[in-house]
Amino acid sequence: MSMKELRLMKGNEAFAEAAIRAGADGYFGYPITPQSEVMEYLMAEKPHERTGMIVLQAESEVAAINMVYGGASCGKRVMTSSSSPGMSLKQEGISYIAGAELPCVILNAVRGGPGLGTIQPSQSDYFQSTKGGGHGDYRLIVLAPSSVQEMADFAPLAFDLAFKYRNPVLILSDGAIGQMMEKVELQEQRPRFTEEEIRKNTPWATMGKTPDRERNIITSLNLDSHVQEEHNIHLQAKYREIEKNETRWETIQCDDAEYILVAYGTSARLSQKAVDIARAKGIKLGLLRPITLFPFPTQPIAELANRVKGILSVEMSAGQMVEDVRLAVGDKVKVAHFGRMGGIIPSPPEIVEALESKLIGG
Amino acid sequence: MDTISKEDIRKPENIVYKRTELLTDKVMSYCPGCGHGTAHRIIMEVLEEMGIQDKTIGIAPVGCSVLAYEFMNIDMQQAAHGRAPALATAVKRLNPDKFVFTYQGDGDLAAIGTAETIHACNRGENIVIIFINNGIYGMTGGQMAPTTLEGMKSSTSPYGRDIKSMGNPIKMTELVAQLPGTIYVTRQAVHTPANVRKAKKAVRKAFENQKLNKGLSFVEIVSNCNSGWKMTPNQANQWMVDNMFPFYPLGDIKVNED
Ligand SMILES: Cc1ncc(C[n+]2csc(CCOP(=O)(O)OP(=O)(O)O)c2C)c(N)n1
Ligand code: SF4
Ligand SMILES: [Mg+2]
């Protein structure tokens, strides 16, 4: 059951199963469409009997993220998932977790907003996800899956990055990626951490003060501004290190491209089809797909900008990622944005039309 | 008359009382006369007497006791305002062999953290909640709390709490006692040596319950806030006896012995 295996699964289920196999210790969540399959799958699967992992339905997203905070403080692999309105509630807790430098994994299946909005897929939480989200100067590592396979692969990757950098990792998905079914290869079961491993590998974890060490304190509070500034400087240095080591992206048909689409997640899937349509029409179009949104693939976009005629940022939002694309490109070439909002998924021909009207013709 | 020297007094066999090792040497940041310090001491004494320092994780949210981790020589987590019971839930679920407690003020537990408190109690999490009720927001400078008594003055009820426009003081302890998840619910005080002894007994019972996996124990300590109440420590204690205790009567509210 826990060997490597191929299965046909929904993205949200694949993420849940992969998390069990990644050796997760605890999941804490609150139902919200379109990601409830995560907790439903976990509850049905009874991971406690498989690995000892616990699953708890909290009274709110606020409670769920604070359960994650408590569990992460013990050096455990803990996670939560939600969708946009719930993510707004989690921001206080995420800020504390980032401030206290704790590892955890958070999935956001983004839906159209603002407010209660719609349950359909959207990418309108890009700013919130990549620029901090809650109060204070902090960043999350943000992974953007564009397939069910990546929903599965990013669960162990997210835990590993979270522990490597003592930083929360956000998986930014949506209802399309979460609810479509695809073939997925699942990894073998990894063991959960033992208490000895936790005490050895995460010596900061609050697992009870033994006589051989000072007490451990998990806090984000520094009443002395100078100490707080030192902490801020340390956090910023960590984020620069993450930018250096962890920027991930994929390029598709960029070698001879004259125009480039930049798109992630669901938009990247549609943009890939748009590339095919454009090429059939004789337009040399390529796609750069950011896999990490923080750190953002600034460098590869800047390099492409040296040799293409224009770049179209395709997002299901009013234009959020496009700001980062523009920062990368500067005034080398024209950068335009194309997006649908409110849960509408743009069609590949629409993307090509936008390219033609905003960049090629314009 | 026999006199005993300082050296004699310090001999181990002559020591009748000493400060628990589980309090650090750090000078407490509490106002002189505040009940927080005494509450800290009895909790740490209980942990020391039970020999569970190496298995205990304490969680203190914001409030005057936000720096509890400076004084309690155990592993501690600092929680956001109101959220300690959520942290404690996960810590205990993920580490069933550890001892877990929260230490919360009345603003924290009975206002912003009402949901976390009620649901941790209702789930019967196997933790201890220590609830310091001083009828005011001490840390932020004496604003009205959900527990502030009718007519009581605070910086945001300068003419006294008006029930009609500001709502009623809430009795959280009676409220959580009604939930099947709580096993032991009691209200204590620490203003006299006799009350300190009783309160310590209650705290001990709460941790013993956790040891026996019995469920959630909830210990309210009605306390003073001489700074927020704008009184001397003695006046504050007297005011507490005269006004707080009639509304928040001391004693056990629920003791489930099965
Ligand atoms: C989200 C949030 N809101 C408000 C505050 C400000 N704040 C800090 S402590 C506190 C009230 C504390 O009162 P109480 O819980 O009764 O503790 P006491 O200081 O009286 O012991 C408030 C409002 C905060 N830190 N976080
Ligand atoms: S403000 Fe009140 S609760 Fe806070 S330390 Fe002073 S007396 Fe105690
Ligand atoms: Mg108070």
XYZ file of C-alpha atoms and ligand atoms in Angstrom:
655
model
C 0.000 0.000 0.000
C 2.790 2.401 0.730
C 5.176 1.380 -2.039
C 5.650 3.560 -5.092
C 2.464 3.256 -7.108
C 0.407 4.725 -9.934
C -3.129 5.908 -9.244
C -5.845 8.006 -10.823
C -6.623 10.734 -8.295
C -7.947 14.235 -7.773
C -5.266 16.836 -7.059
C -6.483 17.458 -3.535
C -6.510 13.726 -2.770
C -3.076 13.241 -4.271
C -1.782 16.024 -2.045
C -3.336 14.394 1.022
C -2.004 10.936 0.210
C 1.435 12.338 -0.590
C 1.464 14.163 2.733
C 0.839 10.930 4.627
C 3.652 9.322 2.645
C 5.900 12.327 3.316
C 5.769 11.412 6.997
C 3.395 14.164 8.091
C 2.561 14.154 11.805
C -0.593 16.221 11.806
C -3.224 17.913 9.668
C -5.536 20.620 11.033
C -8.200 22.131 8.829
C -11.616 23.661 8.442
C -13.911 22.802 5.527
C -14.128 25.167 2.577
C -14.677 24.585 -1.125
C -12.704 23.798 -3.263
C -10.266 21.939 -1.004
C -12.444 19.960 1.418
C -11.320 16.746 -0.312
C -8.017 17.061 1.527
C -9.522 16.570 4.980
C -12.215 14.213 3.686
C -9.560 11.977 2.153
C -7.450 12.056 5.304
C -10.389 11.272 7.584
C -11.428 8.348 5.374
C -7.876 7.062 5.071
C -7.320 6.926 8.892
C -3.627 7.770 8.666
C -3.366 7.261 12.408
C -3.571 3.552 11.737
C -1.041 3.745 8.905
C 1.640 6.048 10.305
C 0.352 7.575 13.535
C -0.481 10.857 11.773
C -3.313 12.752 13.438
C -6.104 14.594 11.602
C -8.293 17.137 13.354
C -11.201 19.238 12.155
C -10.747 22.560 13.922
C -13.433 25.069 14.913
C -12.108 27.674 12.465
C -9.200 28.474 10.176
C -7.858 30.640 12.974
C -7.744 27.645 15.300
C -6.383 25.360 12.564
C -3.379 27.549 11.781
C -2.681 27.969 15.486
C -2.771 24.203 15.918
C -0.183 24.137 13.146
C 1.799 26.736 15.105
C 1.715 24.568 18.235
C 2.638 21.396 16.374
C 5.398 23.088 14.397
C 6.803 24.426 17.669
C 7.398 20.789 18.634
C 9.419 20.075 15.482
C 6.580 18.041 13.958
C 5.656 17.894 10.290
C 2.311 19.685 10.389
C 0.039 21.104 7.740
C -3.242 22.774 6.965
C -5.234 23.581 3.859
C -7.869 26.133 2.994
C -9.227 28.403 0.297
C -9.108 32.172 -0.053
C -11.621 33.371 2.594
C -10.101 30.898 5.056
C -6.606 32.002 4.115
C -7.472 35.548 5.130
C -8.277 34.216 8.599
C -5.022 32.291 8.777
C -2.806 35.292 8.108
C -2.310 36.216 11.770
C -1.097 32.717 12.553
C 1.110 32.562 9.465
C 2.763 35.815 10.496
C 3.527 34.350 13.945
C 4.855 31.149 12.372
C 7.084 33.108 10.002
C 8.259 35.355 12.854
C 9.049 32.407 15.109
C 10.713 30.641 12.145
C 8.772 27.427 12.200
C 8.365 24.855 9.441
C 4.906 23.984 8.158
C 2.997 23.336 4.951
C -0.109 25.256 3.897
C -2.268 24.612 0.830
C -4.433 27.391 -0.604
C -6.908 26.332 -3.285
C -7.545 29.860 -4.483
C -11.083 30.919 -5.438
C -12.303 34.171 -6.885
C -12.774 37.106 -4.509
C -12.900 39.556 -2.847
C -15.254 38.630 -0.048
C -17.042 35.325 -0.286
C -16.594 35.617 -4.047
C -16.960 32.426 -5.989
C -15.810 28.853 -5.577
C -14.356 28.715 -9.096
C -10.589 28.739 -9.727
C -8.712 31.987 -9.469
C -5.206 33.340 -8.975
C -6.191 36.508 -7.183
C -4.314 35.657 -3.961
C -0.895 36.113 -5.598
C -0.077 39.325 -3.725
C -1.203 37.856 -0.407
C 0.823 34.689 -0.991
C 4.066 36.120 -2.306
C 4.419 39.452 -0.530
C 3.789 38.311 3.022
C 0.040 38.182 3.542
C -0.151 38.991 7.224
C 1.547 41.774 9.176
C 5.276 42.330 9.240
C 8.159 41.812 6.836
C 8.181 38.132 5.943
C 7.969 35.776 3.024
C 6.638 32.298 2.496
C 8.189 29.871 0.076
C 5.413 29.535 -2.530
C 5.100 26.507 -4.811
C 2.655 26.594 -7.736
C 1.628 23.133 -8.953
C 0.106 22.821 -12.409
C -0.769 19.125 -12.372
C -2.014 16.398 -10.063
C 1.497 14.929 -10.150
C 2.913 18.175 -8.799
C 0.229 18.277 -6.096
C 1.701 14.967 -4.946
C 5.362 15.815 -5.512
C 5.160 19.142 -3.728
C 3.973 17.658 -0.426
C 7.352 16.085 0.488
C 9.234 18.924 -1.242
C 7.312 21.490 0.798
C 8.084 19.719 4.088
C 11.766 19.437 3.163
C 12.041 23.119 2.236
C 10.086 24.119 5.346
C 12.528 22.286 7.605
C 15.624 23.293 5.629
C 14.815 26.986 6.075
C 12.573 26.896 9.171
C 9.949 28.694 7.119
C 6.310 28.098 6.209
C 5.797 26.782 2.690
C 2.618 27.637 0.798
C 1.297 25.524 -2.042
C -0.753 27.831 -4.238
C -3.308 25.798 -6.132
C -6.939 26.217 -7.164
C -10.089 24.199 -7.635
C -9.129 23.152 -11.159
C -5.830 21.558 -10.108
C -7.396 20.264 -6.894
C -10.462 18.641 -8.370
C -9.346 17.341 -11.756
C -8.291 13.702 -11.964
C -4.983 12.633 -13.467
C -2.632 9.734 -13.248
C -0.168 10.237 -10.438
C 2.900 8.376 -9.266
C 3.044 8.247 -5.493
C 6.283 7.961 -3.541
C 7.063 5.318 -0.964
C 6.144 5.902 2.656
C 8.735 7.941 4.579
C 8.892 7.361 8.327
C 7.677 10.075 10.670
C 10.316 11.718 12.843
C 11.037 9.962 16.121
C 11.410 12.016 19.300
C 15.171 11.325 19.251
C 15.393 12.663 15.688
C 13.399 15.754 16.620
C 15.587 16.476 19.646
C 18.715 15.979 17.530
C 17.744 17.597 14.203
C 15.535 20.408 15.464
C 17.169 21.273 18.796
C 14.971 24.370 19.080
C 11.774 22.275 19.339
C 9.721 22.501 22.536
C 9.597 18.836 23.518
C 10.229 19.320 27.231
C 13.317 20.780 28.901
C 15.797 18.036 29.695
C 18.675 18.668 32.151
C 21.248 18.702 29.332
C 19.964 21.913 27.749
C 18.463 25.322 28.484
C 14.735 25.712 28.073
C 13.453 26.217 24.544
C 11.219 29.176 23.821
C 9.138 29.622 20.705
C 8.233 33.267 20.293
C 8.018 36.058 17.760
C 8.171 38.764 20.435
C 11.147 41.122 20.830
C 10.356 44.086 23.035
C 13.758 45.639 22.256
C 13.575 47.227 18.798
C 17.257 46.624 18.181
C 16.810 42.920 18.806
C 13.747 42.926 16.575
C 15.682 44.661 13.805
C 18.457 42.086 14.099
C 15.809 39.407 13.755
C 14.396 41.174 10.680
C 17.876 41.350 9.143
C 18.348 37.654 9.833
C 14.998 36.848 8.194
C 15.840 38.934 5.136
C 19.203 37.183 4.791
C 17.353 33.872 4.897
C 14.972 35.006 2.154
C 17.945 36.052 -0.028
C 19.442 32.611 0.546
C 16.138 31.028 -0.502
C 16.134 33.187 -3.639
C 19.647 31.998 -4.428
C 19.005 28.291 -3.921
C 15.363 27.514 -4.495
C 14.088 29.405 -7.521
C 12.323 26.898 -9.771
C 10.780 27.356 -13.197
C 10.177 25.540 -16.457
C 10.567 26.841 -20.026
C 8.570 25.423 -22.930
C 9.548 26.225 -26.527
C 11.486 29.287 -25.492
C 14.664 28.629 -27.513
C 13.523 30.290 -30.741
C 10.652 32.253 -29.260
C 9.916 35.841 -30.274
C 7.146 36.223 -27.714
C 6.850 34.715 -24.261
C 3.926 33.917 -22.011
C 4.589 33.866 -18.278
C 1.986 31.823 -16.412
C 1.761 29.485 -13.419
C -0.639 26.784 -12.230
C -3.883 26.467 -14.175
C -2.951 29.432 -16.386
C 0.260 27.667 -17.372
C -1.671 24.619 -18.588
C -3.862 26.817 -20.782
C -0.899 28.869 -21.910
C 0.858 25.716 -23.046
C -2.105 25.028 -25.349
C -1.969 28.660 -26.469
C 1.674 28.139 -27.451
C 0.625 25.264 -29.742
C -2.185 27.304 -31.308
C 0.115 30.283 -31.873
C 2.855 28.154 -33.409
C 0.334 26.566 -35.791
C -0.398 30.133 -36.898
C 3.303 30.839 -37.398
C 3.825 32.903 -34.229
C 7.007 31.862 -32.429
C 5.605 31.739 -28.892
C 7.154 30.206 -25.787
C 6.097 29.770 -22.156
C 7.953 30.385 -18.948
C 6.201 28.696 -16.059
C 7.260 29.834 -12.585
C 7.184 26.811 -10.264
C 8.170 28.896 -7.258
C 6.364 32.225 -6.983
C 8.539 33.206 -4.074
C 11.342 33.063 -4.920
C 10.249 34.433 -8.305
C 12.237 33.456 -11.434
C 13.366 37.033 -12.033
C 16.693 36.127 -13.611
C 15.436 33.752 -16.349
C 12.681 36.209 -17.266
C 15.232 39.035 -17.450
C 17.411 36.892 -19.725
C 14.514 36.026 -22.029
C 13.644 39.716 -22.195
C 17.014 40.300 -23.865
C 16.017 38.287 -26.899
C 12.218 38.419 -27.341
C 9.900 41.129 -28.676
C 7.269 41.062 -25.942
C 6.042 39.235 -22.848
C 2.451 38.499 -21.862
C 1.734 37.651 -18.243
C -1.326 35.380 -18.148
C -3.093 35.195 -14.815
C -6.593 34.582 -13.482
C -6.533 37.953 -11.731
C -6.605 41.659 -12.505
C -2.827 41.578 -12.896
C -0.740 40.744 -9.855
C 2.179 38.579 -11.015
C 2.622 40.968 -13.928
C 4.181 43.432 -11.476
C 6.973 40.954 -10.752
C 7.390 40.249 -14.463
C 7.728 43.980 -15.091
C 10.295 44.284 -12.298
C 12.290 41.514 -13.974
C 12.006 42.956 -17.486
C 12.373 46.651 -16.788
C 11.918 48.584 -20.020
C 13.713 46.055 -22.226
C 10.524 44.940 -23.959
C 6.821 45.537 -23.640
C 5.094 43.537 -20.898
C 1.330 43.157 -20.994
C -1.163 41.390 -18.777
C -4.046 39.199 -19.801
C -6.398 37.726 -17.270
C -9.926 36.697 -16.504
C -11.366 37.209 -13.041
C -14.101 35.998 -10.756
C -13.439 32.313 -11.349
C -13.447 32.420 -15.153
C -10.742 30.320 -16.775
C -9.385 31.904 -19.968
C -9.455 29.738 -23.089
C -6.243 29.118 -25.085
C -7.571 30.943 -28.201
C -8.427 33.925 -25.985
C -4.830 33.990 -24.781
C -3.523 34.006 -28.368
C -5.957 36.787 -29.268
C -4.732 38.824 -26.324
C -1.152 38.255 -27.409
C -1.963 39.434 -30.901
C -3.897 42.514 -29.858
C -1.751 43.609 -26.906
C 1.751 42.793 -28.167
C 2.020 41.751 -31.802
C -0.474 44.167 -33.282
C -0.128 46.767 -30.569
C 17.678 31.975 74.464
C 19.315 29.923 71.704
C 20.216 31.837 68.586
C 20.852 30.077 65.311
C 23.437 31.376 62.913
C 22.935 32.073 59.222
C 25.118 29.055 58.483
C 22.816 26.849 60.545
C 19.778 28.172 58.755
C 21.292 27.279 55.387
C 21.994 23.662 56.360
C 19.844 21.407 54.176
C 18.207 19.765 57.200
C 17.037 23.161 58.461
C 15.550 24.400 55.218
C 11.762 24.431 55.451
C 11.012 26.315 52.236
C 12.925 27.314 49.140
C 12.126 28.801 45.802
C 11.406 26.229 43.162
C 14.171 25.616 40.654
C 11.555 25.883 37.947
C 11.415 29.648 38.317
C 14.326 31.437 36.670
C 16.392 34.134 38.401
C 14.922 36.784 36.135
C 13.197 39.576 38.063
C 9.493 39.332 37.286
C 8.037 42.137 35.236
C 4.754 42.151 37.164
C 3.682 45.086 39.285
C 4.413 44.597 42.992
C 1.422 42.896 44.599
C 0.119 41.385 41.352
C -1.245 37.851 41.542
C 0.482 36.680 38.351
C 3.781 36.010 40.145
C 2.184 33.844 42.817
C 0.229 31.940 40.187
C 3.475 31.282 38.294
C 5.105 30.008 41.464
C 2.456 27.487 42.374
C 2.336 26.043 38.867
C 6.111 25.644 38.807
C 6.096 24.112 42.292
C 3.538 21.554 41.171
C 5.580 20.624 38.096
C 8.686 20.283 40.245
C 6.931 18.186 42.861
C 5.530 15.913 40.172
C 8.966 15.703 38.526
C 7.604 16.492 35.074
C 9.708 19.491 34.036
C 11.296 17.520 31.184
C 7.874 16.557 29.830
C 5.987 19.826 30.164
C 5.232 22.442 27.534
C 3.633 25.688 28.667
C 1.805 28.085 26.386
C 1.227 31.737 27.244
C -0.533 34.136 24.867
C -0.350 37.919 25.064
C -1.404 39.678 28.217
C 0.736 40.750 31.162
C 2.027 37.177 31.278
C 3.287 37.281 27.686
C 6.803 37.047 29.133
C 5.971 34.011 31.284
C 8.641 32.163 29.326
C 11.228 34.447 30.902
C 10.250 33.227 34.354
C 9.167 29.615 33.910
C 12.162 27.345 33.445
C 10.431 24.947 31.088
C 9.922 24.716 27.330
C 7.404 27.394 26.378
C 5.462 28.631 23.396
C 4.259 32.211 23.008
C 0.835 32.279 21.368
C -1.139 34.976 19.604
C -3.886 36.690 21.619
C -6.560 34.098 22.429
C -5.062 31.166 20.544
C -3.262 29.217 23.256
C -5.871 26.413 23.500
C -5.453 25.723 19.775
C -1.683 25.407 20.137
C -2.143 23.244 23.219
C -4.563 20.987 21.364
C -1.979 20.171 18.714
C 0.934 19.909 21.128
C -0.936 17.373 23.237
C -2.407 15.414 20.319
C 1.031 15.147 18.715
C 2.751 14.369 22.030
C 0.316 12.438 24.207
C 3.086 11.627 26.701
C 3.831 15.307 27.424
C 2.131 17.608 29.928
C 0.599 20.693 28.352
C -0.916 23.771 29.931
C -2.084 27.205 28.847
C -1.868 30.318 31.005
C -4.423 32.882 29.854
C -5.842 36.189 30.997
C -9.530 37.062 30.972
C -9.340 39.278 27.906
C -7.510 36.493 26.178
C -9.654 33.561 27.243
C -13.073 35.173 27.524
C -13.053 37.642 24.609
C -10.746 37.145 21.652
C -10.084 33.468 22.424
C -13.633 32.419 23.318
C -13.943 30.051 20.369
C -10.592 28.351 20.947
C -11.354 28.012 24.660
C -14.885 26.643 24.302
C -13.893 24.151 21.616
C -10.781 22.869 23.357
C -12.972 22.350 26.448
C -15.741 20.774 24.414
C -13.388 18.348 22.685
C -12.109 17.424 26.124
C -8.491 17.967 25.180
C -6.306 16.369 27.809
C -4.695 19.635 28.886
C -4.743 22.102 31.788
C -6.057 25.624 31.311
C -5.038 28.211 33.919
C -7.272 31.251 33.681
C -6.130 34.450 35.423
C -9.236 36.579 35.857
C -8.429 40.110 36.989
C -11.485 41.717 35.429
C -9.433 43.961 33.198
C -6.959 44.199 30.334
C -3.828 44.647 32.435
C -1.200 44.659 29.753
C -2.691 47.286 27.500
C -3.314 49.712 30.330
C -6.558 48.851 32.062
C -9.293 48.675 29.458
C -12.623 46.945 30.065
C -12.516 43.150 29.867
C -15.411 40.759 29.235
C -15.169 39.969 32.964
C -15.237 43.584 34.177
C -17.964 43.894 36.827
C -21.061 46.029 36.453
C -20.238 49.599 37.428
C -16.498 48.898 37.492
C -14.384 51.684 36.063
C -11.736 51.072 33.464
C -10.068 53.255 30.839
C -12.717 52.275 28.273
C -15.579 52.323 30.782
C -14.559 55.520 32.581
C -18.027 55.981 34.102
C -18.291 52.347 35.109
C -19.437 49.364 33.080
C -22.943 50.023 31.835
C -24.637 46.683 31.245
C -27.112 48.043 28.739
C -24.550 49.435 26.360
C -21.471 47.335 27.229
C -22.914 43.927 27.945
C -22.709 41.672 30.977
C -19.609 40.332 32.676
C -19.162 36.756 31.487
C -18.644 33.757 33.769
C -16.521 31.581 31.500
C -15.758 29.079 34.210
C -19.432 28.275 34.842
C -19.870 28.151 31.074
C -17.149 25.591 30.387
C -18.284 23.540 33.366
C -21.416 22.730 31.374
C -19.414 21.104 28.609
C -19.002 17.345 28.826
C -15.345 17.635 27.805
C -14.265 19.314 31.048
C -13.433 16.973 33.903
C -12.447 19.410 36.619
C -13.480 23.060 36.828
C -12.602 25.198 39.805
C -12.216 28.822 40.859
C -9.417 29.814 43.220
C -7.497 32.853 44.435
C -3.936 33.538 45.603
C -4.252 36.609 47.852
C -3.725 34.837 51.207
C -1.463 31.943 52.254
C -4.534 29.757 52.815
C -5.835 30.511 49.319
C -2.403 29.897 47.809
C -2.373 26.437 49.403
C -5.855 25.673 48.061
C -5.040 27.006 44.612
C -1.885 24.915 44.500
C -3.872 21.830 45.418
C -6.241 22.577 42.561
C -3.381 23.017 40.100
C -1.893 19.730 41.312
C -5.207 17.977 40.820
C -5.444 19.405 37.314
C -2.037 18.030 36.306
C -2.784 14.694 38.009
C -5.938 14.507 35.869
C -3.823 15.024 32.765
C -1.463 12.289 33.926
C -4.442 9.940 34.165
C -5.692 11.014 30.694
C -8.941 12.212 32.220
C -9.590 15.235 30.019
C -9.587 18.962 30.376
C -9.030 20.645 33.754
C -9.852 24.327 34.029
C -8.494 26.350 36.945
C -9.634 29.952 37.231
C -7.625 32.152 39.557
C -9.452 35.349 40.473
C -6.658 37.848 40.713
C -5.987 41.519 41.277
C -4.650 44.188 38.989
C -3.696 46.986 41.306
C -2.260 49.035 38.439
C -5.299 48.681 36.214
C -7.696 49.092 39.111
C -5.690 52.134 40.282
C -5.371 50.901 43.880
C -2.589 49.917 46.252
C -1.958 46.157 46.422
C -3.772 45.920 49.762
C -6.736 47.963 48.568
C -6.882 45.848 45.435
C -6.982 42.601 47.412
C -9.696 43.989 49.661
C -11.661 45.232 46.647
C -11.318 41.794 45.089
C -12.705 40.133 48.233
C -15.568 42.619 48.505
C -16.547 42.820 44.830
C -15.032 40.081 42.678
C -15.674 37.105 44.975
C -19.419 37.722 45.344
C -19.779 37.629 41.547
C -17.058 35.026 40.956
C -17.436 32.760 44.024
C -14.439 30.593 44.908
C -14.589 26.826 45.031
C -14.939 23.744 42.860
C -17.625 23.995 40.188
C -17.281 20.571 38.649
C -15.357 17.528 39.861
C -15.771 14.372 37.817
C -14.247 11.521 39.747
C -14.640 8.610 37.321
C -4.795 40.466 17.942
C -4.435 41.317 19.091
N -5.318 42.236 19.527
C -4.979 43.010 20.577
C -3.768 42.882 21.209
C -3.428 43.797 22.344
N -3.498 43.155 23.639
C -2.439 42.587 24.219
S -2.765 41.923 25.710
C -4.386 42.415 25.621
C -5.340 42.170 26.738
C -4.803 41.329 27.807
O -5.716 41.212 28.831
P -5.849 39.864 29.628
O -5.921 38.720 28.700
O -6.977 40.028 30.576
O -4.435 39.730 30.382
P -3.861 40.600 31.603
O -2.867 41.528 30.986
O -4.987 41.299 32.256
O -3.201 39.603 32.488
C -4.638 43.071 24.427
C -5.946 43.613 24.052
C -2.877 41.906 20.696
N -1.673 41.694 21.230
N -3.240 41.135 19.667
S -0.870 45.584 35.054
Fe -2.134 44.436 36.468
S -2.082 42.294 35.764
Fe -0.388 43.405 34.798
S 1.360 43.070 36.150
Fe 0.454 45.002 36.762
S -0.994 44.418 38.374
Fe -0.449 42.564 37.284
Mg -6.924 40.489 32.563
